[in-house]
Structures are given as C-alpha cells and as structure tokens.
Coordinates of C-alpha atoms and ligand atoms in Angstrom, one line a residue:
X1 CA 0.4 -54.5 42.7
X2 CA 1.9 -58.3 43.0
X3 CA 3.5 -58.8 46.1
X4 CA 6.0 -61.8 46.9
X5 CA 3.6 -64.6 49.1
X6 CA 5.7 -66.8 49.7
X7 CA 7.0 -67.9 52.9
X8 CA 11.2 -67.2 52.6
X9 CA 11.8 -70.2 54.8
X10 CA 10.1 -72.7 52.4
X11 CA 11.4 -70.6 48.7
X12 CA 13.8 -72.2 46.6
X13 CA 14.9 -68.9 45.0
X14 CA 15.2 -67.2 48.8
X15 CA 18.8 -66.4 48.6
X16 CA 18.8 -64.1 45.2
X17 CA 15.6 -63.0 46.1
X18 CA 15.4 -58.9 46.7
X19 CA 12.7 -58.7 48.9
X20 CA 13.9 -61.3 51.5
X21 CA 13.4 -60.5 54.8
X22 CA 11.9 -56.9 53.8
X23 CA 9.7 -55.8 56.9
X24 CA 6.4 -56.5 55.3
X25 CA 4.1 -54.0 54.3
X26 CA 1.9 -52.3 56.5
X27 CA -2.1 -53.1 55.7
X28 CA -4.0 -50.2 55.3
X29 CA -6.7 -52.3 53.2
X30 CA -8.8 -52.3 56.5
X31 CA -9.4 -48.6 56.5
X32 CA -8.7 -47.4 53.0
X33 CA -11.2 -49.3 51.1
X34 CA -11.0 -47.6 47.9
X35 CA -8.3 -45.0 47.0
X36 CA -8.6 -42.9 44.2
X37 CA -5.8 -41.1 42.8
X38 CA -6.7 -37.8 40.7
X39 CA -4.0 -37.4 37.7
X40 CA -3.2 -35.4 34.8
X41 CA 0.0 -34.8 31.9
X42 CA 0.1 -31.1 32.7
X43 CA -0.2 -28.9 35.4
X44 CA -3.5 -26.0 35.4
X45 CA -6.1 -28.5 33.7
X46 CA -8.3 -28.5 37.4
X47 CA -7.0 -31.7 38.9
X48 CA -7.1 -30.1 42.5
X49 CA -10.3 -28.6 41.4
X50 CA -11.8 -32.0 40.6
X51 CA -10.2 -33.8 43.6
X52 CA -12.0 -31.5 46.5
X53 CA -15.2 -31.2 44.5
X54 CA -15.4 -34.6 43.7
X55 CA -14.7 -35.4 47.6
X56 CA -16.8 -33.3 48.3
X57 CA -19.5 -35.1 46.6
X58 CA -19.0 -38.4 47.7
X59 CA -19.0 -37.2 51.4
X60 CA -23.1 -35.7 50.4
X61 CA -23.7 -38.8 49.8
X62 CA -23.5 -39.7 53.1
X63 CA -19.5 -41.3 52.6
X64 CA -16.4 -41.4 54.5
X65 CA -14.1 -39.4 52.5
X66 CA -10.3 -38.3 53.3
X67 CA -8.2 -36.3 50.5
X68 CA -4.8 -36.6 50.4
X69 CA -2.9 -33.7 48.8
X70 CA 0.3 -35.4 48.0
X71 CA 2.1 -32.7 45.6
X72 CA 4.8 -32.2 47.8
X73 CA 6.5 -28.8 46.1
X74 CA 3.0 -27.4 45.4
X75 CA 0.5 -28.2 47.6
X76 CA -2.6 -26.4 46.5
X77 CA -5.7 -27.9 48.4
X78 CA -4.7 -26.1 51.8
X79 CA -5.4 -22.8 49.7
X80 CA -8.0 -23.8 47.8
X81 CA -10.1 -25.1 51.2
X82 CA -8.4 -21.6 53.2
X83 CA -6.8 -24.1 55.4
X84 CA -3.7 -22.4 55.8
X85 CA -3.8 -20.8 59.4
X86 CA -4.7 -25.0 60.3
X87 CA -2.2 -27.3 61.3
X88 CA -2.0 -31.5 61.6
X89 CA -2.2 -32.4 65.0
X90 CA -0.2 -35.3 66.3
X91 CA 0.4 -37.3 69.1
X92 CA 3.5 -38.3 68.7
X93 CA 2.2 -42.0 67.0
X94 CA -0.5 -40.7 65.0
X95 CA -1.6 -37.1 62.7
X96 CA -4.7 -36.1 62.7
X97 CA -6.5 -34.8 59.5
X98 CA -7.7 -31.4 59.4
X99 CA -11.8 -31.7 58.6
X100 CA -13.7 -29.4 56.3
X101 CA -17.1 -29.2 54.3
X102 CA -17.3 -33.0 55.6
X103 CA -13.8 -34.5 54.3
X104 CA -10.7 -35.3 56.3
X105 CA -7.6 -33.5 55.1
X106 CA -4.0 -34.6 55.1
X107 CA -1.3 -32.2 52.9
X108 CA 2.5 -31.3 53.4
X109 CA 1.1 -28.1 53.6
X110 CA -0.4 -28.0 56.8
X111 CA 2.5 -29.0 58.1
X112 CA 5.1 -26.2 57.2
X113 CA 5.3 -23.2 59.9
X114 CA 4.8 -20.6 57.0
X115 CA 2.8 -21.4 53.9
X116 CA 5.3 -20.0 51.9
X117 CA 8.4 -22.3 52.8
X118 CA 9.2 -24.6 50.0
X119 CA 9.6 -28.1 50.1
X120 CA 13.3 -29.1 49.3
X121 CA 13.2 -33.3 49.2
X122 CA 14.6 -36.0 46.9
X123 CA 13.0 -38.7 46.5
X124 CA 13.4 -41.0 49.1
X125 CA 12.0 -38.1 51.5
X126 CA 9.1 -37.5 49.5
X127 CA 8.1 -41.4 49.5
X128 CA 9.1 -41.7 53.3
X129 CA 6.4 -38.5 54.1
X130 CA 3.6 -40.3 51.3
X131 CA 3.9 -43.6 53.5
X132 CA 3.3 -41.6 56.5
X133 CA 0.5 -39.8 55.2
X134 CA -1.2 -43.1 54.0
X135 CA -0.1 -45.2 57.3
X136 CA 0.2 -42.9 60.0
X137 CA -2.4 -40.6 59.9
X138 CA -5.9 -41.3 61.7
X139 CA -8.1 -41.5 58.7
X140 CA -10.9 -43.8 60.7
X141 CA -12.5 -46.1 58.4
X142 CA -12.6 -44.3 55.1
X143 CA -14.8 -45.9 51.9
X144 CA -13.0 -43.2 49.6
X145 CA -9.4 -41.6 50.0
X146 CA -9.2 -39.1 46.9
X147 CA -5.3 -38.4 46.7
X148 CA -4.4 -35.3 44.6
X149 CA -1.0 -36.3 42.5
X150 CA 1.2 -33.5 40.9
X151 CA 1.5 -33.9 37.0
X152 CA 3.0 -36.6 35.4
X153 CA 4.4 -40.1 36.3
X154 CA 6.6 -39.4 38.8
X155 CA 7.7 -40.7 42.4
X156 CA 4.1 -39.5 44.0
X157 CA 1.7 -41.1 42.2
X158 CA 4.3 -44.2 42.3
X159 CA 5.0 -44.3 45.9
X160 CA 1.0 -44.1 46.6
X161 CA 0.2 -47.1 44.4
X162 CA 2.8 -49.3 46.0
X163 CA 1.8 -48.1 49.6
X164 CA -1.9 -48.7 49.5
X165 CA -2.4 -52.6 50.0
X166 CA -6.1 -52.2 49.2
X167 CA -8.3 -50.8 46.2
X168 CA -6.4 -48.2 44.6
X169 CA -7.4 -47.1 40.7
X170 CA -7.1 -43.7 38.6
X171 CA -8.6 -40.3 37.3
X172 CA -7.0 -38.7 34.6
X173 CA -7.8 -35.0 34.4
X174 CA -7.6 -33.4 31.0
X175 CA -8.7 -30.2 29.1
X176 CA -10.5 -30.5 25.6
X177 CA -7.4 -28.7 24.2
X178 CA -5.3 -31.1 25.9
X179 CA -6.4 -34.7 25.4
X180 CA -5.1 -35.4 22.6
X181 CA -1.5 -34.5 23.7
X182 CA 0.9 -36.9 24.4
X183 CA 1.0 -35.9 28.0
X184 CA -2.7 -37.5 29.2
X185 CA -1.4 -41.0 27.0
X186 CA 1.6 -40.7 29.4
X187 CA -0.7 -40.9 32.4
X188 CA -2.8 -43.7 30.9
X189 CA 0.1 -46.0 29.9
X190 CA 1.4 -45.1 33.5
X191 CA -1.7 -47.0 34.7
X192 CA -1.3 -49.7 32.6
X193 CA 2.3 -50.5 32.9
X194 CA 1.3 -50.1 37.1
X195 CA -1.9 -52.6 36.7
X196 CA -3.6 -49.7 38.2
X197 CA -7.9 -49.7 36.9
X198 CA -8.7 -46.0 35.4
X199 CA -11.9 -45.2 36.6
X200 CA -12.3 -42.7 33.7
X201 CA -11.3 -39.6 32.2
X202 CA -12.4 -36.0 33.2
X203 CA -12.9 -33.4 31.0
X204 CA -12.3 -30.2 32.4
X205 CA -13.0 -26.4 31.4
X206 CA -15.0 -28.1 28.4
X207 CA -17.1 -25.0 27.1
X208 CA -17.8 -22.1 29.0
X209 CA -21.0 -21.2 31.1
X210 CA -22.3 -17.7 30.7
X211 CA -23.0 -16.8 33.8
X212 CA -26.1 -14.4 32.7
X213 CA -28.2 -16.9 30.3
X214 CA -26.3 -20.3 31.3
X215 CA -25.5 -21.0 27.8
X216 CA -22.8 -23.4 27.3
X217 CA -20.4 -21.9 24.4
X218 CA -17.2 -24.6 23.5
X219 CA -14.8 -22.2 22.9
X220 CA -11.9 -25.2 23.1
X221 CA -11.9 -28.1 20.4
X222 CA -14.8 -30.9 21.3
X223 CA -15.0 -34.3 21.3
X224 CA -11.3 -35.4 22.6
X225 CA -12.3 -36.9 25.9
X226 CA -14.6 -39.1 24.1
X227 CA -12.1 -40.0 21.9
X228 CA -9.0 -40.4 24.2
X229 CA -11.9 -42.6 26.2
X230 CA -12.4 -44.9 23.4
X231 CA -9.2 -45.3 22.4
X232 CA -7.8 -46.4 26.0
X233 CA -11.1 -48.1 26.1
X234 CA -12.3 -46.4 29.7
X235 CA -15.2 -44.2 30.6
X236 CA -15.5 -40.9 29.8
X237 CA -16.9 -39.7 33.2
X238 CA -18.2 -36.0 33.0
X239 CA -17.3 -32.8 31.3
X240 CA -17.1 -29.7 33.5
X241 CA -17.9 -26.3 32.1
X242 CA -15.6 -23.3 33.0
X243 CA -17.9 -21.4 35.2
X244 CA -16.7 -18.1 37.0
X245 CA -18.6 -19.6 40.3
X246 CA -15.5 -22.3 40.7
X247 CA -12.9 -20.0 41.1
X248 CA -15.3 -17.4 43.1
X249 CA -16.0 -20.4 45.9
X250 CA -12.1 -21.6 45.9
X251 CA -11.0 -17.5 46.4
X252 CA -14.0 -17.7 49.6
X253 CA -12.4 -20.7 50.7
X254 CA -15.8 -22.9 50.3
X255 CA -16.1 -26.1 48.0
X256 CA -18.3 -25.3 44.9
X257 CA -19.9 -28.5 44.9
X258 CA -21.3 -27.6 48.7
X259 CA -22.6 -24.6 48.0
X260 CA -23.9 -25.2 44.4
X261 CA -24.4 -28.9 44.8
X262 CA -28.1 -27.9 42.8
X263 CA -26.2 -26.2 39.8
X264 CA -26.2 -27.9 36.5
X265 CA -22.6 -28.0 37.1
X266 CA -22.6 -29.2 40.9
X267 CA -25.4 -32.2 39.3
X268 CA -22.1 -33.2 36.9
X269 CA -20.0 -33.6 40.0
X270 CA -22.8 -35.3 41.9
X271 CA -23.3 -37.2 38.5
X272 CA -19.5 -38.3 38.4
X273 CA -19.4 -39.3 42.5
X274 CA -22.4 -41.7 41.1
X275 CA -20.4 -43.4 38.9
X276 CA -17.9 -43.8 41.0
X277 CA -19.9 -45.8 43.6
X278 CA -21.5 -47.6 41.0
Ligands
LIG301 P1 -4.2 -28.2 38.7 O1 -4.5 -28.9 40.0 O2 -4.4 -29.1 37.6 O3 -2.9 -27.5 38.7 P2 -6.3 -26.4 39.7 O4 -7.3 -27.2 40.1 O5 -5.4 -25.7 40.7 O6 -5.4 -27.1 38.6 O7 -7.0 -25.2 38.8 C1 -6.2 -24.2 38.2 C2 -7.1 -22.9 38.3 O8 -8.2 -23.1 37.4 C3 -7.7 -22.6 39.7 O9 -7.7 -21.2 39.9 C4 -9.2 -23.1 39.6 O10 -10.0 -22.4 40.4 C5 -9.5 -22.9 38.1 N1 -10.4 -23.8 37.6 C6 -10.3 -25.2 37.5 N2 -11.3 -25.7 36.9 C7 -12.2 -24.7 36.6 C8 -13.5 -24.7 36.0 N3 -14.1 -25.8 35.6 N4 -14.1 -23.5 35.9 C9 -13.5 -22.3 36.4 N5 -12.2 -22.3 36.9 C10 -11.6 -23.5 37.1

C-alpha cells in the first residue's frame, strides 16, 4: 500500500491534504514478516479448510505461524480446531493467542461468552477489532500470519491489507466448478486494484479420493484453475482432492495435515507450504 512520506511541516500541498496530522500507523512489519491472506468469491469452497492446514504445514516445517480468523459474523476456525470452551487471555494491553497443533490463534470467536452469540458490527467496528487483532495481540515474532477472510471484497480483507505495514499478499480459494465464475475474477481484480501479490490459486474438492483404493475420480469439470491461473498470470499452487478424512479430522477437532501430514493429500499441503517459502 503507498503511504504519504512526507514530512507535513516541509509539504506544499499540507493544507488539502487528508492524511495530515493522522496518528501514524502502527509498524507491525517487525513481527509480521509475511502475512498471507486466504480468499475466495463464495462461501463453502474450503477456504478455512485451506487456511488451518496450510498453517499447519508451514509450522512442521519448523515456522512461526499465527492464523487469524478474521470473518467476524462466522467465525469458523474456533470449531473447526474444537477451540470453543478456549478463551483470549489479556492483560489489559495485550491478548494472547490461543496455541494448537503448533499455531497461534486469534478469532472473534474466542472472544464471545457463548459460541452461539452473533456478531452484530458495522463497519467501522469490524475494522477497529481487525486492527486490534493485527496490533494488539502478542503474536511474538511470526514468519507467517495466515489470516482467514470471509467471501468476497469486502471491509475484512480491506482493513487487513491497509493495517499490515509489512509483507502481505493473497490466496484465492476456488472449486473446479467454481473458477471460472465471475466471483474468483472478483477476488483477483480485488488484488490488483489493492497492489496486493497473489501467491496463487487453490483448487479445492478437485476430484474425489476413494477412500478404499485411493483412486482419484474428477467428478467436477477439470482444468479451470489452470486456466483462471493463466489467465491472471499467477501460480496454480495445488489441487486438493475431496477426501472423507478432512471432514473426519475437523469433526475430532485435530488438523488433517498433522495427523496425515504422510497422505498423498497431506504431501499437497506440505507441497503448497513449499511453495510458499520458496
Ligand atoms: P469456507 O471457509 O470456504 O466456507 P470450509 O473450509 O468451512 O469452507 O469448508 C466447508 C466444509 O467442507 C467443511 O465441512 C470442510 O470440512 C469441508 N471440506 C473442505 N475442503 C474439503 C476437502 N478437500 N475434502 C473434504 N471436505 C472438505
């Protein structure tokens, strides 16, 4: 994001200007070294999937990772890591993540009293608890902070690219069915019209893998991540199967790519977290 350098004592344009005197931002660059916000056009394509497994791999390969769940009205990560008898601890200047399977944990969701409670914020709100969540938490020194974004363009995925004063660039989640909608072009453009790097694209639930013989049958379409990829000229960064043991590890609370970090499909995460350090 370009930021205003100058000094407003010494600009000539000082007294029209909008961000004169604005306190200035505060510099989470020195602890947030590369953030990495997971996006997607619809809702249900496995971005929350994605963002905890794909944590979860950089973090076994010996990385400091936080993830960030900032989908304020429907925070799913507490759930999907059984996180929700946990709570943020503070001390009245700082929270404290919740850890699990190696990663530090920061969602609206382990901060309401009952799970259930909905989140009822404009705005303004929602980008005042974001900042907080990128500025005021004790992350430590973090070389990845994987933020999971709700669907589409709007204030969250905004309000984290203009808070982080460091690396920050994009995943865009799709499903084969899915990429050639105008929804995942949406998220792409967003990037570009925010000078935001996308990392790649992720194709998700592309083919399923029978559990008995592990043979991979595309039931969806094929071939529209590669060429959604080419078109937006980025890197196509994995496909991931649907396989039953995903939703079997988030319903017992563990992280797939923990416990089946030797599975063809846990190597594709393990394979995506390379290219990502790379
Ligand atoms: P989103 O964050 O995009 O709304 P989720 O990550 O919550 O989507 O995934 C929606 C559901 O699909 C969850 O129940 C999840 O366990 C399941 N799911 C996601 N990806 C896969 C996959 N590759 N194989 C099997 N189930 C999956």
């Amino acid at each position: 994001m370009s930021e205003c350098s100058h000094d407003c004592s010494n600009c000539s344009s000082a007294s029209g200007c909008p961000s004169k005197n604005q306190p200035p931002k505060p510099d989470n660059s020195k602890y947030l070294k590369n953030t990495i916000v997971v996006m997607s056009g619809k809702g249900g394509v496995g971005k929350s999937t994605v963002s905890v497994n794909l944590a979860v791999s950089l973090a076994l390969k010996g990385k400091n990772v936080g993830l960030l769940d900032v989908d304020i009205h429907g925070p799913s990560i507490p759930t999907m890591l059984h996180l929700q008898k946990e709570h943020v601890m503070s001390n009245g200047e700082k929270l404290f993540p919740v850890e699990k399977a190696g990663i530090k944990v920061i969602s609206v969701g382990l901060l309401l009293e009952n799970p259930d409670d909905a989140i009822i914020w404009r705005g303004p709100m929602k980008i005042g608890a974001i900042g907080q969540f990128i500025n005021d938490v004790e992350w430590g020194e973090l070389d990845y902070l994987i933020v999971d974004a709700p669907p589409g363009t709007g204030d969250e995925p905004l309000s984290v690219f203009q808070t982080i004063t460091g690396k920050v660039s994009a995943i865009i989640v799709s499903t084969p069915q899915e990429v050639s909608a105008a929804d995942v072009r949406k998220s792409l453009n967003f990037c570009k019209v925010m000078n935001v790097k996308v990392e790649g694209i992720i194709e998700n639930m592309s083919g399923f893998v029978c559990p008995c013989c592990k043979t991979l049958t595309p039931i969806f379409s094929t071939g529209g991540g590669e060429k959604l990829a080419k078109e937006f000229n980025v890197p196509l960064l994995g496909k991931i199967p649907i396989e039953p043991e995903i939703g079997q590890s988030c319903d017992k609370g563990e992280v797939f790519a923990f416990t089946n970090a030797k599975s063809e499909t846990g190597k594709i995460f393990s394979e995506i977290a390379d290219k990502i350090i790379g």
